[in-house]
């Protein structure tokens, strides 16, 4: 053993062990037939990403489990890597170009792609370095990127297989279009937000008549693309209009009135405008009724030539202009305030447009069926279980996935078109660029301009990272994985799709357990974000308090959601310091060390038997908590055991017994096992301490998790010690109430008529109780008549009396307590007066009234206790 510095220098220690773990390949995973594998794949952060509290929480949770499994005998692989993040990365580089007054179109695809790779190579590993600072024990030698060469082969292979299976198709459909990013988005990428909008009621004149039909819409500019007005066939209000023609205002186009059961008679006027090229429901209605599809928008969101006089106006400018023109023509009936859900781009927050476009899609229903079955049969479990319903609901209502994106950063779609063949025969789907057309022999071939959705590569993450489609020992050994940790918002984007892909391409589920963690929020309950200015930088916390403090504080505050303020990270810092100081105390005093010391064979006193029992109980319960994803509870158990039971009680009890070798070795064994169970949560401080205790072993994370010795868990011993702790605590509190000086020893009488209690009291170590409670003598009696100048207390079936004679100035103490009673009574009267005021009760917030009533109860109890203290002295 080597001596410890007086203080825990986390900066030096974090850096030292971080470098050692990586350089020595401590967390390197290899195929080991003698061990069972345990695999976690990291949710790959975007290459544009910077570590935030969500990352810190997610990766700490993963690291706890992977370190625990490593110590419990598994061959563990925590697969790291990053995602190319198509739209996000392209946006970053486009913004850099814009500063030079250029666009990607100005420099062309090839040069722009080179800029993207250059940016990725320079900045793309930033978040990986930050995750290492957190202490993440990944196999960093395996770090993957969703656009590296081998991974790209897997992406192409999946596309080709699904295409030939008839599950990938191309067609014109309404998709979510982002005018800012100039690309299609999947339904999951178009986040709907409740928005305060307006409902415009517009007259559509009937051709050849003076009458009109009033329609209601939230997007009046899209009327420029209307090709019908629809009513419900059961709506008798419009029975007389069947077969009639309307004149579309502003563009003077004839459009029919059609009947369709999809129309809700209760919405607006019961008559709806039909814009097949700009509304998903209208798209299907247009197909059912063979209507024209008129696109009125350019890709940048401006009105195209089909918009007539509104040509080249931005869509929202056009909305205002259309409404003004309708009003001038007397065709605007009214405008209502209307709240509705509007889709926004998940990357840039631009309002998306339903847009008719030729795109690539994956048929999801056939892939979803086995993925639903896997969860129904319990082969995949969600923690907490409530997320199972969310997953099932989405899967059972799944829609086809739009996988093409009109950007340049990503996996280009492996499809070529022959420029000489007819359109229905010109498509070539292959991994490598063909030299000639297989149909006509032409060399005039052009690759599809689009790239695949970023999620199309990341849904392959559990097996593509193991070099699928190549057969390998790693793939066979480490797949399927074991657990997945993620946030709720990507259950659909990522989790569900990985399950589908795993079953489809590997024939097995990718993981068996999915842990959905909460959201990191500020103290006011708001989600942390840059826009709100309430984000706490985890790197600043690491720099100020250390990585262990960050990790411990995040987990102990976790639940369904985390409510974090900077001050809460002091919890972890204080615990790390406590571990350090307690270890230093033990290492300074444990000089007679027996390497063969066995707790099960040692002759231990009551306190030592108790702490051993508590240790193994804690080891058992912590392991159970980790296995069942109750991480906050695990940390609470560790904190309670190490800080309260081991440090505050056991080390206090033995502080005058360090000359006893049994005590020295017991304390050291408890410390060693404590470091092991704390290690997954706080790896840096525990590793440093372990290296001081066992310099020849070094790697704490490769040691065995403590084996629970059931026979050393003794309930009777724990109960006896619990009685001592309760008595000492109560006596200490009573002394504090009477301002008895710590050095003043008191006489004490324990009174109980219960034989078992008396027996237990007699068996307890009275010397320990005397020292801890500051007692001069202890007497155990069946009864004891009330006497003057004695303070008392009750614990279960035991009453104790403390003689205060000569220990304090009795009259001065009476005056002090009477003054307290007077002050508490004054406060109580004020609260009673306020709570009897009906005006206050009616206007105050319910929680304010409830707090006042609770305070009233507390004051009453305090006054009662103070009066009893006075009575004890009479």
JSON list of C-alpha atoms in Angstrom, two decimals, residues 53-54 57 519-528 534-538 541 549-559 561-571:
[
{"chain": "A", "resi": 53, "resn": "UNK", "atom": "CA", "xyz": [-26.10, 16.72, -20.30]},
{"chain": "A", "resi": 54, "resn": "UNK", "atom": "CA", "xyz": [-28.28, 14.27, -22.25]},
{"chain": "A", "resi": 57, "resn": "UNK", "atom": "CA", "xyz": [-26.56, 10.94, -18.62]},
{"chain": "A", "resi": 519, "resn": "UNK", "atom": "CA", "xyz": [-34.96, 14.08, -19.89]},
{"chain": "A", "resi": 520, "resn": "UNK", "atom": "CA", "xyz": [-32.47, 16.44, -18.24]},
{"chain": "A", "resi": 521, "resn": "UNK", "atom": "CA", "xyz": [-34.32, 19.57, -17.09]},
{"chain": "A", "resi": 522, "resn": "UNK", "atom": "CA", "xyz": [-33.41, 22.66, -15.12]},
{"chain": "A", "resi": 523, "resn": "UNK", "atom": "CA", "xyz": [-34.63, 23.36, -11.60]},
{"chain": "A", "resi": 524, "resn": "UNK", "atom": "CA", "xyz": [-37.81, 24.92, -13.05]},
{"chain": "A", "resi": 525, "resn": "UNK", "atom": "CA", "xyz": [-38.63, 21.78, -15.01]},
{"chain": "A", "resi": 526, "resn": "UNK", "atom": "CA", "xyz": [-37.71, 23.22, -18.43]},
{"chain": "A", "resi": 527, "resn": "UNK", "atom": "CA", "xyz": [-35.84, 21.02, -20.88]},
{"chain": "A", "resi": 528, "resn": "UNK", "atom": "CA", "xyz": [-32.24, 22.15, -21.10]},
{"chain": "A", "resi": 534, "resn": "UNK", "atom": "CA", "xyz": [-30.46, 27.17, -19.31]},
{"chain": "A", "resi": 535, "resn": "UNK", "atom": "CA", "xyz": [-28.05, 24.46, -20.48]},
{"chain": "A", "resi": 536, "resn": "UNK", "atom": "CA", "xyz": [-25.26, 23.42, -18.12]},
{"chain": "A", "resi": 537, "resn": "UNK", "atom": "CA", "xyz": [-22.08, 22.38, -19.93]},
{"chain": "A", "resi": 538, "resn": "UNK", "atom": "CA", "xyz": [-20.94, 18.97, -18.60]},
{"chain": "A", "resi": 541, "resn": "UNK", "atom": "CA", "xyz": [-18.78, 20.56, -14.42]},
{"chain": "A", "resi": 549, "resn": "UNK", "atom": "CA", "xyz": [-18.93, 14.17, -9.37]},
{"chain": "A", "resi": 550, "resn": "UNK", "atom": "CA", "xyz": [-20.79, 14.73, -12.63]},
{"chain": "A", "resi": 551, "resn": "UNK", "atom": "CA", "xyz": [-21.64, 11.05, -13.01]},
{"chain": "A", "resi": 552, "resn": "UNK", "atom": "CA", "xyz": [-22.72, 10.46, -9.43]},
{"chain": "A", "resi": 553, "resn": "UNK", "atom": "CA", "xyz": [-24.82, 13.64, -9.24]},
{"chain": "A", "resi": 554, "resn": "UNK", "atom": "CA", "xyz": [-26.63, 12.95, -12.51]},
{"chain": "A", "resi": 555, "resn": "UNK", "atom": "CA", "xyz": [-27.57, 9.41, -11.51]},
{"chain": "A", "resi": 556, "resn": "UNK", "atom": "CA", "xyz": [-28.62, 10.07, -7.92]},
{"chain": "A", "resi": 557, "resn": "UNK", "atom": "CA", "xyz": [-30.93, 12.84, -9.16]},
{"chain": "A", "resi": 558, "resn": "UNK", "atom": "CA", "xyz": [-32.34, 10.74, -11.99]},
{"chain": "A", "resi": 559, "resn": "UNK", "atom": "CA", "xyz": [-35.88, 9.41, -12.21]},
{"chain": "A", "resi": 561, "resn": "UNK", "atom": "CA", "xyz": [-36.80, 13.13, -15.53]},
{"chain": "A", "resi": 562, "resn": "UNK", "atom": "CA", "xyz": [-33.83, 14.89, -13.97]},
{"chain": "A", "resi": 563, "resn": "UNK", "atom": "CA", "xyz": [-34.08, 18.34, -12.40]},
{"chain": "A", "resi": 564, "resn": "UNK", "atom": "CA", "xyz": [-30.57, 19.72, -12.28]},
{"chain": "A", "resi": 565, "resn": "UNK", "atom": "CA", "xyz": [-28.92, 22.92, -11.12]},
{"chain": "A", "resi": 566, "resn": "UNK", "atom": "CA", "xyz": [-25.18, 23.54, -10.85]},
{"chain": "A", "resi": 567, "resn": "UNK", "atom": "CA", "xyz": [-25.33, 23.28, -7.06]},
{"chain": "A", "resi": 568, "resn": "UNK", "atom": "CA", "xyz": [-26.53, 19.67, -7.26]},
{"chain": "A", "resi": 569, "resn": "UNK", "atom": "CA", "xyz": [-23.15, 18.58, -8.59]},
{"chain": "A", "resi": 570, "resn": "UNK", "atom": "CA", "xyz": [-21.73, 19.34, -5.16]},
{"chain": "A", "resi": 571, "resn": "UNK", "atom": "CA", "xyz": [-23.40, 16.08, -4.05]}
]
